CSV table of N, CA, C and O in Angstrom, one decimal:
chain,number,residue,atom,x,y,z
L,1,MET,N,13.3,-10.0,96.1
L,1,MET,CA,13.5,-9.9,94.7
L,1,MET,C,11.5,-9.3,94.7
L,1,MET,O,11.2,-11.4,94.4
L,2,MET,N,10.9,-9.5,93.4
L,2,MET,CA,9.7,-9.6,92.5
L,2,MET,C,9.5,-10.8,92.0
L,2,MET,O,10.4,-10.7,91.5
L,3,ARG,N,8.9,-11.4,91.9
L,3,ARG,CA,8.8,-12.1,91.0
L,3,ARG,C,7.8,-11.8,89.4
L,3,ARG,O,7.0,-11.0,90.4
L,4,LEU,N,8.3,-12.2,88.6
L,4,LEU,CA,7.2,-11.9,87.2
L,4,LEU,C,6.2,-13.1,87.3
L,4,LEU,O,5.9,-14.1,87.5
L,5,GLY,N,5.2,-11.9,87.0
L,5,GLY,CA,3.9,-12.9,86.8
L,5,GLY,C,4.3,-13.4,84.6
L,5,GLY,O,4.2,-13.1,84.6
L,6,PRO,N,2.9,-13.8,84.9
L,6,PRO,CA,3.2,-15.4,83.1
L,6,PRO,C,3.0,-13.7,82.3
L,6,PRO,O,3.3,-14.0,81.0
L,7,ASP,N,2.6,-12.8,82.3
L,7,ASP,CA,2.1,-11.4,81.4
L,7,ASP,C,3.5,-9.8,81.1
L,7,ASP,O,3.4,-9.0,80.5
L,8,ASP,N,3.7,-10.7,82.3
L,8,ASP,CA,5.4,-9.5,82.2
L,8,ASP,C,7.1,-10.7,82.3
L,8,ASP,O,7.7,-9.9,81.9
L,9,ASP,N,6.2,-11.8,81.6
L,9,ASP,CA,7.8,-12.9,81.1
L,9,ASP,C,8.5,-11.7,79.4
L,9,ASP,O,7.7,-10.8,78.7
L,10,PRO,N,9.5,-11.1,79.7
L,10,PRO,CA,10.3,-9.8,78.8
L,10,PRO,C,10.7,-11.4,77.7
L,10,PRO,O,9.7,-10.8,76.9
L,11,ASP,N,11.1,-13.0,77.5
L,11,ASP,CA,10.5,-13.7,76.3
L,11,ASP,C,9.1,-13.5,75.8
L,11,ASP,O,9.4,-13.5,74.5
L,12,ARG,N,8.3,-12.8,76.7
L,12,ARG,CA,6.6,-13.0,76.0
L,12,ARG,C,6.8,-11.9,75.1
L,12,ARG,O,6.7,-11.8,73.9
L,13,LEU,N,7.4,-10.8,75.9
L,13,LEU,CA,7.1,-9.5,75.3
L,13,LEU,C,8.6,-8.9,74.5
L,13,LEU,O,8.0,-8.8,73.1
L,14,TYR,N,9.5,-10.2,73.7
L,14,TYR,CA,9.8,-10.2,72.6
L,14,TYR,C,9.4,-10.4,71.6
L,14,TYR,O,9.9,-10.5,70.4
L,15,THR,N,8.6,-11.7,72.2
L,15,THR,CA,8.0,-12.9,70.9
L,15,THR,C,6.3,-11.9,70.0
L,15,THR,O,6.9,-11.8,69.1
L,16,VAL,N,6.0,-10.8,71.5
L,16,VAL,CA,5.2,-10.4,70.8
L,16,VAL,C,5.4,-8.8,69.9
L,16,VAL,O,4.5,-9.3,69.5
L,17,THR,N,6.5,-8.7,69.9
L,17,THR,CA,7.4,-7.7,69.1
L,17,THR,C,7.9,-7.6,68.0
L,17,THR,O,8.8,-6.9,67.4
L,18,GLY,N,8.0,-8.8,67.9
L,18,GLY,CA,8.9,-9.6,67.3
L,18,GLY,C,10.4,-9.4,67.1
L,18,GLY,O,11.1,-8.8,66.4
L,19,GLY,N,9.9,-8.9,68.0
L,19,GLY,CA,12.3,-8.8,68.5
L,19,GLY,C,12.2,-7.7,68.4
L,19,GLY,O,13.7,-6.4,68.7
L,20,ARG,N,11.9,-5.9,67.9
L,20,ARG,CA,11.6,-4.5,68.7
L,20,ARG,C,11.6,-4.7,69.1
L,20,ARG,O,10.9,-4.2,70.4
L,21,SER,N,12.6,-3.5,70.2
L,21,SER,CA,12.9,-3.3,71.2
L,21,SER,C,11.8,-0.9,71.0
L,21,SER,O,11.3,-0.4,72.3
L,22,ARG,N,11.6,-0.3,69.6
L,22,ARG,CA,10.8,0.4,69.8
L,22,ARG,C,10.2,0.1,68.1
L,22,ARG,O,10.5,0.1,66.9
L,23,ALA,N,9.0,1.6,68.5
L,23,ALA,CA,8.1,1.2,67.5
L,23,ALA,C,9.1,2.3,66.2
L,23,ALA,O,9.9,3.3,66.7
L,24,ALA,N,8.4,2.7,64.9
L,24,ALA,CA,8.8,3.2,63.8
L,24,ALA,C,9.3,4.7,64.4
L,24,ALA,O,8.2,5.7,65.4
L,25,ASP,N,10.1,5.1,64.2
L,25,ASP,CA,11.8,6.5,64.7
L,25,ASP,C,10.7,8.0,63.7
L,25,ASP,O,9.5,9.2,64.7
L,26,ASP,N,9.5,7.5,63.3
L,26,ASP,CA,8.3,9.1,62.1
L,26,ASP,C,6.8,9.2,63.6
L,26,ASP,O,6.3,9.7,63.6
L,27,LEU,N,6.9,7.6,63.9
L,27,LEU,CA,5.8,7.7,64.6
L,27,LEU,C,5.4,8.5,66.1
L,27,LEU,O,6.6,7.8,67.0
L,28,ASN,N,4.4,9.2,66.5
L,28,ASN,CA,4.8,10.1,67.8
L,28,ASN,C,3.3,9.5,68.5
L,28,ASN,O,2.5,10.2,68.3
L,29,LEU,N,2.9,8.4,69.0
L,29,LEU,CA,2.3,8.1,69.8
L,29,LEU,C,2.5,8.8,71.7
L,29,LEU,O,3.2,8.3,71.7
L,30,ASP,N,1.3,9.6,71.6
L,30,ASP,CA,1.0,9.8,73.5
L,30,ASP,C,0.6,9.5,74.5
L,30,ASP,O,-0.5,8.5,73.4
L,31,LEU,N,0.2,9.1,75.6
L,31,LEU,CA,0.5,8.7,75.7
L,31,LEU,C,-1.3,9.2,76.4
L,31,LEU,O,-2.4,8.1,75.8
L,32,VAL,N,-1.8,10.3,75.3
L,32,VAL,CA,-3.2,10.2,75.4
L,32,VAL,C,-4.3,10.1,73.7
L,32,VAL,O,-4.7,11.1,73.9
L,33,THR,N,-2.5,10.4,73.2
L,33,THR,CA,-3.3,10.0,71.5
L,33,THR,C,-4.1,9.2,72.2
L,33,THR,O,-4.7,8.1,72.4
L,34,LEU,N,-5.3,9.1,70.7
L,34,LEU,CA,-6.6,8.3,70.7
L,34,LEU,C,-6.8,7.5,69.9
L,34,LEU,O,-6.5,8.1,68.4
L,35,ILE,N,-6.7,6.0,70.2
L,35,ILE,CA,-6.5,5.5,68.5
L,35,ILE,C,-8.0,4.5,68.5
L,35,ILE,O,-9.3,4.2,70.1
L,36,VAL,N,-8.7,4.2,67.2
L,36,VAL,CA,-9.6,4.5,66.4
L,36,VAL,C,-9.6,3.1,64.7
L,36,VAL,O,-8.8,2.9,64.2
L,37,SER,N,-10.3,1.8,66.4
L,37,SER,CA,-10.6,0.8,64.7
L,37,SER,C,-11.1,0.8,63.3
L,37,SER,O,-12.3,1.8,62.9
L,38,GLU,N,-10.5,1.1,62.5
L,38,GLU,CA,-10.7,1.0,61.1
L,38,GLU,C,-11.4,0.4,60.4
L,38,GLU,O,-11.6,0.1,59.5
L,39,CYS,N,-11.5,-1.5,61.7
L,39,CYS,CA,-11.4,-2.9,60.9
L,39,CYS,C,-12.4,-3.5,61.2
L,39,CYS,O,-11.4,-3.5,63.2
L,40,ASP,N,-12.7,-4.8,60.9
L,40,ASP,CA,-12.8,-5.9,62.3
L,40,ASP,C,-11.9,-6.4,62.0
L,40,ASP,O,-11.1,-7.0,61.3
L,41,PRO,N,-11.3,-7.4,63.4
L,41,PRO,CA,-9.9,-8.5,63.1
L,41,PRO,C,-9.9,-9.3,62.3
L,41,PRO,O,-10.9,-9.7,61.4
L,42,ALA,N,-9.0,-10.1,61.7
L,42,ALA,CA,-9.6,-10.9,60.5
L,42,ALA,C,-8.6,-12.1,60.7
L,42,ALA,O,-7.7,-11.9,61.6
L,43,PRO,N,-9.1,-13.5,59.7
L,43,PRO,CA,-8.4,-14.6,61.0
L,43,PRO,C,-7.4,-14.7,60.9
L,43,PRO,O,-6.1,-14.1,59.1
L,44,GLY,N,-5.7,-15.4,61.7
L,44,GLY,CA,-4.7,-15.0,61.9
L,44,GLY,C,-4.0,-14.3,62.1
L,44,GLY,O,-2.4,-14.5,62.2
L,45,MET,N,-4.5,-12.6,62.8
L,45,MET,CA,-4.2,-11.9,63.4
L,45,MET,C,-2.9,-12.5,64.5
L,45,MET,O,-3.9,-13.0,65.1
L,46,GLN,N,-1.7,-11.7,64.6
L,46,GLN,CA,-1.7,-11.5,65.8
L,46,GLN,C,-2.9,-11.3,66.9
L,46,GLN,O,-3.2,-10.3,66.7
L,47,SER,N,-3.0,-12.5,68.8
L,47,SER,CA,-3.8,-12.3,68.7
L,47,SER,C,-3.7,-10.4,70.2
L,47,SER,O,-4.8,-10.3,70.2
L,48,GLU,N,-2.5,-10.2,70.2
L,48,GLU,CA,-2.8,-8.8,70.6
L,48,GLU,C,-3.3,-7.6,69.8
L,48,GLU,O,-4.3,-6.8,70.3
L,49,HIS,N,-4.0,-7.6,68.3
L,49,HIS,CA,-3.9,-6.9,67.2
L,49,HIS,C,-5.1,-6.3,67.4
L,49,HIS,O,-5.9,-6.2,67.2
L,50,VAL,N,-5.6,-8.0,66.8
L,50,VAL,CA,-7.2,-9.2,67.3
L,50,VAL,C,-8.1,-8.1,69.3
L,50,VAL,O,-8.2,-7.2,68.4
L,51,ARG,N,-7.1,-7.9,69.9
L,51,ARG,CA,-7.5,-6.9,71.1
L,51,ARG,C,-7.7,-5.6,71.1
L,51,ARG,O,-9.3,-5.8,71.6
L,52,ILE,N,-6.9,-5.5,70.4
L,52,ILE,CA,-6.5,-4.1,69.9
L,52,ILE,C,-7.7,-3.4,69.2
L,52,ILE,O,-8.5,-2.5,70.3
L,53,LEU,N,-8.3,-4.3,67.9
L,53,LEU,CA,-8.6,-3.3,67.3
L,53,LEU,C,-10.7,-3.5,67.7
L,53,LEU,O,-11.0,-3.1,67.0
L,54,SER,N,-10.9,-4.7,68.6
L,54,SER,CA,-11.6,-5.2,69.5
L,54,SER,C,-12.1,-3.7,70.2
L,54,SER,O,-13.2,-3.3,70.8
L,55,MET,N,-11.0,-3.8,71.6
L,55,MET,CA,-11.0,-2.6,72.5
L,55,MET,C,-11.3,-0.7,71.9
L,55,MET,O,-12.1,-0.5,72.3
L,56,CYS,N,-10.3,-0.9,71.0
L,56,CYS,CA,-11.2,0.5,70.5
L,56,CYS,C,-12.3,1.1,68.9
L,56,CYS,O,-11.5,1.0,68.3
L,57,ARG,N,-12.6,-0.5,69.3
L,57,ARG,CA,-14.1,-0.2,68.3
L,57,ARG,C,-14.4,2.2,68.6
L,57,ARG,O,-14.5,2.3,67.5
L,58,HIS,N,-14.4,2.0,69.2
L,58,HIS,CA,-14.0,3.4,70.6
L,58,HIS,C,-13.0,3.6,70.6
L,58,HIS,O,-11.8,3.0,71.1
L,59,PRO,N,-13.3,5.1,70.8
L,59,PRO,CA,-11.8,5.8,70.6
L,59,PRO,C,-11.1,5.2,72.2
L,59,PRO,O,-11.1,5.0,73.6
L,60,MET,N,-10.0,5.2,72.0
L,60,MET,CA,-8.8,5.0,73.4
L,60,MET,C,-7.7,5.4,73.8
L,60,MET,O,-7.0,5.1,72.9
L,61,ALA,N,-7.4,6.0,74.8
L,61,ALA,CA,-5.8,6.4,74.8
L,61,ALA,C,-5.2,5.1,74.2
L,61,ALA,O,-5.6,4.1,74.7
L,62,VAL,N,-4.0,5.6,74.7
L,62,VAL,CA,-2.8,4.6,74.7
L,62,VAL,C,-2.6,4.7,75.9
L,62,VAL,O,-2.2,2.8,75.9
L,63,VAL,N,-2.5,4.6,76.6
L,63,VAL,CA,-2.3,5.0,77.7
L,63,VAL,C,-3.3,3.6,78.4
L,63,VAL,O,-3.3,2.6,78.6
L,64,GLU,N,-4.4,3.8,78.2
L,64,GLU,CA,-6.0,3.1,78.3
L,64,GLU,C,-5.2,1.3,78.0
L,64,GLU,O,-5.8,0.6,78.3
L,65,VAL,N,-5.2,1.3,76.3
L,65,VAL,CA,-4.8,0.8,75.8
L,65,VAL,C,-4.2,-0.3,76.8
L,65,VAL,O,-3.7,-1.9,76.2
L,66,SER,N,-2.2,-0.4,76.7
L,66,SER,CA,-1.3,-0.5,77.3
L,66,SER,C,-2.3,-0.7,78.7
L,66,SER,O,-1.9,-2.5,79.2
L,67,ALA,N,-3.1,-0.5,79.6
L,67,ALA,CA,-3.7,-0.9,80.9
L,67,ALA,C,-4.2,-2.1,80.1
L,67,ALA,O,-4.6,-3.4,81.1
L,68,GLU,N,-5.3,-1.8,79.7
L,68,GLU,CA,-6.7,-3.0,78.9
L,68,GLU,C,-5.7,-5.0,79.0
L,68,GLU,O,-5.9,-6.0,79.7
L,69,LEU,N,-4.0,-4.5,77.5
L,69,LEU,CA,-3.3,-5.6,77.5
L,69,LEU,C,-2.4,-6.3,79.0
L,69,LEU,O,-1.6,-6.5,78.6
L,70,ARG,N,-2.6,-5.1,79.4
L,70,ARG,CA,-1.4,-5.2,80.9
L,70,ARG,C,-0.1,-6.1,80.0
L,70,ARG,O,0.8,-6.7,79.9
L,71,MET,N,0.2,-4.7,79.9
L,71,MET,CA,1.5,-4.4,78.9
L,71,MET,C,3.0,-3.4,78.6
L,71,MET,O,1.3,-1.9,78.6
L,72,PRO,N,3.5,-3.3,78.2
L,72,PRO,CA,4.8,-2.1,79.2
L,72,PRO,C,3.7,-0.9,77.7
L,72,PRO,O,3.4,-1.3,76.4
L,73,VAL,N,3.6,0.5,77.9
L,73,VAL,CA,3.3,1.3,77.0
L,73,VAL,C,4.5,1.5,75.7
L,73,VAL,O,4.0,1.2,74.4
L,74,SER,N,6.0,1.3,76.0
L,74,SER,CA,6.4,1.0,74.7
L,74,SER,C,6.2,-0.2,74.2
L,74,SER,O,6.7,-1.0,72.9
L,75,VAL,N,5.7,-1.1,74.1
L,75,VAL,CA,5.2,-2.8,73.6
L,75,VAL,C,3.3,-2.4,73.2
L,75,VAL,O,3.5,-2.8,72.2
L,76,VAL,N,3.4,-1.5,73.3
L,76,VAL,CA,1.8,-1.4,72.9
L,76,VAL,C,2.3,-0.4,71.4
L,76,VAL,O,1.7,-0.6,71.0
L,77,ARG,N,2.8,0.6,71.7
L,77,ARG,CA,4.1,1.5,70.9
L,77,ARG,C,3.6,0.7,69.5
L,77,ARG,O,3.6,0.6,68.1
L,78,ILE,N,4.8,-0.3,70.1
L,78,ILE,CA,5.1,-1.1,69.3
L,78,ILE,C,4.1,-1.5,68.3
L,78,ILE,O,3.8,-2.1,66.9
L,79,LEU,N,3.0,-2.7,69.0
L,79,LEU,CA,1.8,-3.4,68.3
L,79,LEU,C,1.1,-1.7,67.4
L,79,LEU,O,0.5,-2.2,66.4
L,80,LEU,N,1.7,-0.7,68.4
L,80,LEU,CA,-0.3,0.5,67.7
L,80,LEU,C,0.4,0.6,65.8
L,80,LEU,O,0.1,0.7,65.8
L,81,SER,N,2.4,0.8,66.2
L,81,SER,CA,2.8,1.0,64.8
L,81,SER,C,2.8,0.2,63.8
L,81,SER,O,1.7,0.6,62.9
L,82,ASP,N,2.2,-1.5,64.2
L,82,ASP,CA,2.2,-1.8,63.0
L,82,ASP,C,0.2,-2.1,62.2
L,82,ASP,O,0.5,-2.7,61.3
L,83,LEU,N,-0.2,-1.9,63.7
L,83,LEU,CA,-1.8,-1.7,63.3
L,83,LEU,C,-1.4,-0.5,62.5
L,83,LEU,O,-3.0,-0.4,61.4
L,84,LEU,N,-0.9,0.9,62.1
L,84,LEU,CA,-0.9,1.4,62.2
L,84,LEU,C,-1.1,2.3,60.8
L,84,LEU,O,-1.1,2.9,60.1
L,85,ASP,N,0.1,1.0,59.9
L,85,ASP,CA,1.6,1.6,59.2
L,85,ASP,C,0.2,0.3,58.4
L,85,ASP,O,0.0,0.5,56.9
L,86,SER,N,-0.3,-1.1,58.1
L,86,SER,CA,-1.8,-1.7,57.5
L,86,SER,C,-2.8,-0.3,57.9
L,86,SER,O,-3.3,-1.6,56.5
L,87,GLY,N,-2.8,1.0,57.9
L,87,GLY,CA,-4.8,1.1,57.9
L,87,GLY,C,-5.7,0.7,58.4
L,87,GLY,O,-6.7,0.5,58.5
L,88,LYS,N,-5.0,-0.6,59.7
L,88,LYS,CA,-6.5,-1.2,60.4
L,88,LYS,C,-6.6,0.0,61.3
L,88,LYS,O,-7.9,-0.1,62.2
L,89,VAL,N,-6.0,1.0,62.0
L,89,VAL,CA,-6.4,1.7,62.9
L,89,VAL,C,-6.0,3.2,62.8
L,89,VAL,O,-4.7,3.8,61.9
L,90,THR,N,-6.5,4.1,63.6
L,90,THR,CA,-5.8,5.5,63.1
L,90,THR,C,-5.6,6.3,64.1
L,90,THR,O,-6.2,5.6,65.9
L,91,ALA,N,-5.1,7.7,64.1
L,91,ALA,CA,-4.6,7.9,65.8
L,91,ALA,C,-5.5,8.5,65.5
L,91,ALA,O,-5.2,10.1,64.6
L,92,ARG,N,-5.3,9.8,66.6
L,92,ARG,CA,-6.3,11.1,66.9
L,92,ARG,C,-5.2,12.0,68.0
L,92,ARG,O,-5.4,11.6,68.5
L,93,HIS,N,-4.7,13.2,67.1
L,93,HIS,CA,-3.7,12.7,68.4
L,93,HIS,C,-3.8,14.8,69.2
L,93,HIS,O,-4.6,14.3,68.3
L,94,PRO,N,-3.2,14.9,70.4
L,94,PRO,CA,-4.5,15.9,70.4
L,94,PRO,C,-3.6,17.6,69.8
L,94,PRO,O,-2.3,17.6,69.9
L,95,ARG,N,-5.1,17.8,70.6
L,95,ARG,CA,-4.4,19.3,69.8
L,95,ARG,C,-3.0,19.7,71.1
L,95,ARG,O,-2.9,20.6,72.3
L,96,PRO,N,-1.6,20.3,70.2
L,96,PRO,CA,-1.0,21.8,71.7
L,96,PRO,C,-2.5,22.1,72.1
L,96,PRO,O,-2.7,23.4,71.6
L,97,VAL,N,-1.4,23.2,73.7
L,97,VAL,CA,-1.8,24.0,73.9
L,97,VAL,C,-1.5,25.1,74.3
L,97,VAL,O,-0.3,25.4,73.6
L,98,THR,N,-1.6,25.8,73.7
L,98,THR,CA,-1.0,27.5,72.9
L,98,THR,C,-1.4,27.9,74.7
L,98,THR,O,-2.6,28.9,75.0
L,99,ALA,N,0.0,30.1,74.3
L,99,ALA,CA,-0.3,30.0,75.1
L,99,ALA,C,-1.6,31.4,75.2
L,99,ALA,O,-2.3,31.4,76.1
L,100,ALA,N,-2.5,31.7,74.1
L,100,ALA,CA,-3.2,31.9,73.6
L,100,ALA,C,-4.4,31.3,74.8
L,100,ALA,O,-6.3,32.2,75.3
L,101,HIS,N,-4.4,29.7,74.3
L,101,HIS,CA,-5.3,29.5,74.9
L,101,HIS,C,-5.9,28.8,76.1
L,101,HIS,O,-6.7,28.5,77.0
L,102,LEU,N,-4.7,29.2,77.4
L,102,LEU,CA,-4.5,29.3,78.6
L,102,LEU,C,-5.3,30.2,79.2
L,102,LEU,O,-5.8,31.1,78.5
L,103,PRO,N,-6.6,30.1,80.5
L,103,PRO,CA,-6.2,31.1,81.0
L,103,PRO,C,-5.4,31.8,81.6
L,103,PRO,O,-4.4,31.8,82.3
L,104,ASP,N,-6.5,33.7,82.6
L,104,ASP,CA,-5.7,34.0,82.5
L,104,ASP,C,-5.1,33.4,84.1
L,104,ASP,O,-6.2,33.8,84.8
L,105,THR,N,-4.2,34.6,84.5
L,105,THR,CA,-3.5,34.0,85.1
L,105,THR,C,-4.5,34.4,86.5
L,105,THR,O,-4.2,34.0,87.9
L,106,ASP,N,-4.0,35.8,86.6
L,106,ASP,CA,-4.8,36.8,86.6
L,106,ASP,C,-6.6,36.4,88.2
L,106,ASP,O,-7.2,36.4,89.0
L,107,LEU,N,-7.1,36.1,86.4
L,107,LEU,CA,-8.9,35.1,87.0
L,107,LEU,C,-8.0,33.8,88.0
L,107,LEU,O,-8.9,33.5,89.0
L,108,LEU,N,-7.3,32.8,87.9
L,108,LEU,CA,-7.3,31.2,88.8
L,108,LEU,C,-6.6,32.5,90.0
L,108,LEU,O,-7.2,31.7,90.4
L,109,LYS,N,-5.6,33.3,89.0
L,109,LYS,CA,-5.7,33.6,91.4
L,109,LYS,C,-7.1,34.4,92.5
L,109,LYS,O,-7.4,33.9,93.7
L,110,GLU,N,-8.3,35.0,91.7
L,110,GLU,CA,-8.7,34.9,92.2
L,110,GLU,C,-9.6,34.1,92.7
L,110,GLU,O,-10.6,34.4,93.1
L,111,VAL,N,-9.7,32.8,91.5
L,111,VAL,CA,-10.9,32.2,91.4
L,111,VAL,C,-10.4,31.4,92.5
L,111,VAL,O,-11.2,31.0,94.2
L,112,LEU,N,-8.5,30.5,93.1
L,112,LEU,CA,-7.9,30.2,93.6
L,112,LEU,C,-8.7,31.0,95.3
L,112,LEU,O,-9.2,30.2,96.2
L,113,ASP,N,-8.6,32.3,95.4
L,113,ASP,CA,-8.8,33.8,97.0
L,113,ASP,C,-9.8,33.1,97.0
L,113,ASP,O,-10.8,32.8,98.1
L,114,ALA,N,-10.4,32.3,96.1
L,114,ALA,CA,-12.6,32.6,96.5
L,114,ALA,C,-12.4,31.7,97.1
L,114,ALA,O,-13.5,31.3,98.1
L,115,LEU,N,-11.3,30.3,96.3
L,115,LEU,CA,-12.4,28.8,97.1
L,115,LEU,C,-12.1,29.0,98.9
L,115,LEU,O,-12.0,28.0,98.4
L,116,HIS,N,-10.1,29.2,98.4
L,116,HIS,CA,-9.8,29.4,100.1
L,116,HIS,C,-11.3,29.9,101.3
L,116,HIS,O,-11.2,30.0,102.1
L,117,ARG,N,-12.1,30.9,100.8
L,117,ARG,CA,-12.7,31.7,101.4
L,117,ARG,C,-14.0,31.5,101.8
L,117,ARG,O,-14.6,31.2,102.7
L,118,LEU,N,-13.8,29.9,101.0
L,118,LEU,CA,-15.4,28.7,100.9
L,118,LEU,C,-15.2,28.2,102.6
L,118,LEU,O,-15.0,27.9,103.8
């Protein structure tokens, strides 16, 4: 059995999220949604919120924030929802891909055939 490290302690994650197990239902944060800080950290803020605000001075994907904090994405989404609700960060959602923006399949076949000939 693998032992949990100090960053993997379920009790700590429970405390960090205030006992919540999911973010707000209307919040849809994709793994590649970019997060941008809108203000500097303030005294008395939760340490994870301070780290997120510091990291996201330049746009950073949700999955990158999760990796930097060494926390599960589900926990990071809860923390981000707190910051979004208070207006301390903004989320830049990825544009949906439509069929009109996808390359032609015949063109892709030609490129693949050309690569095989190399």
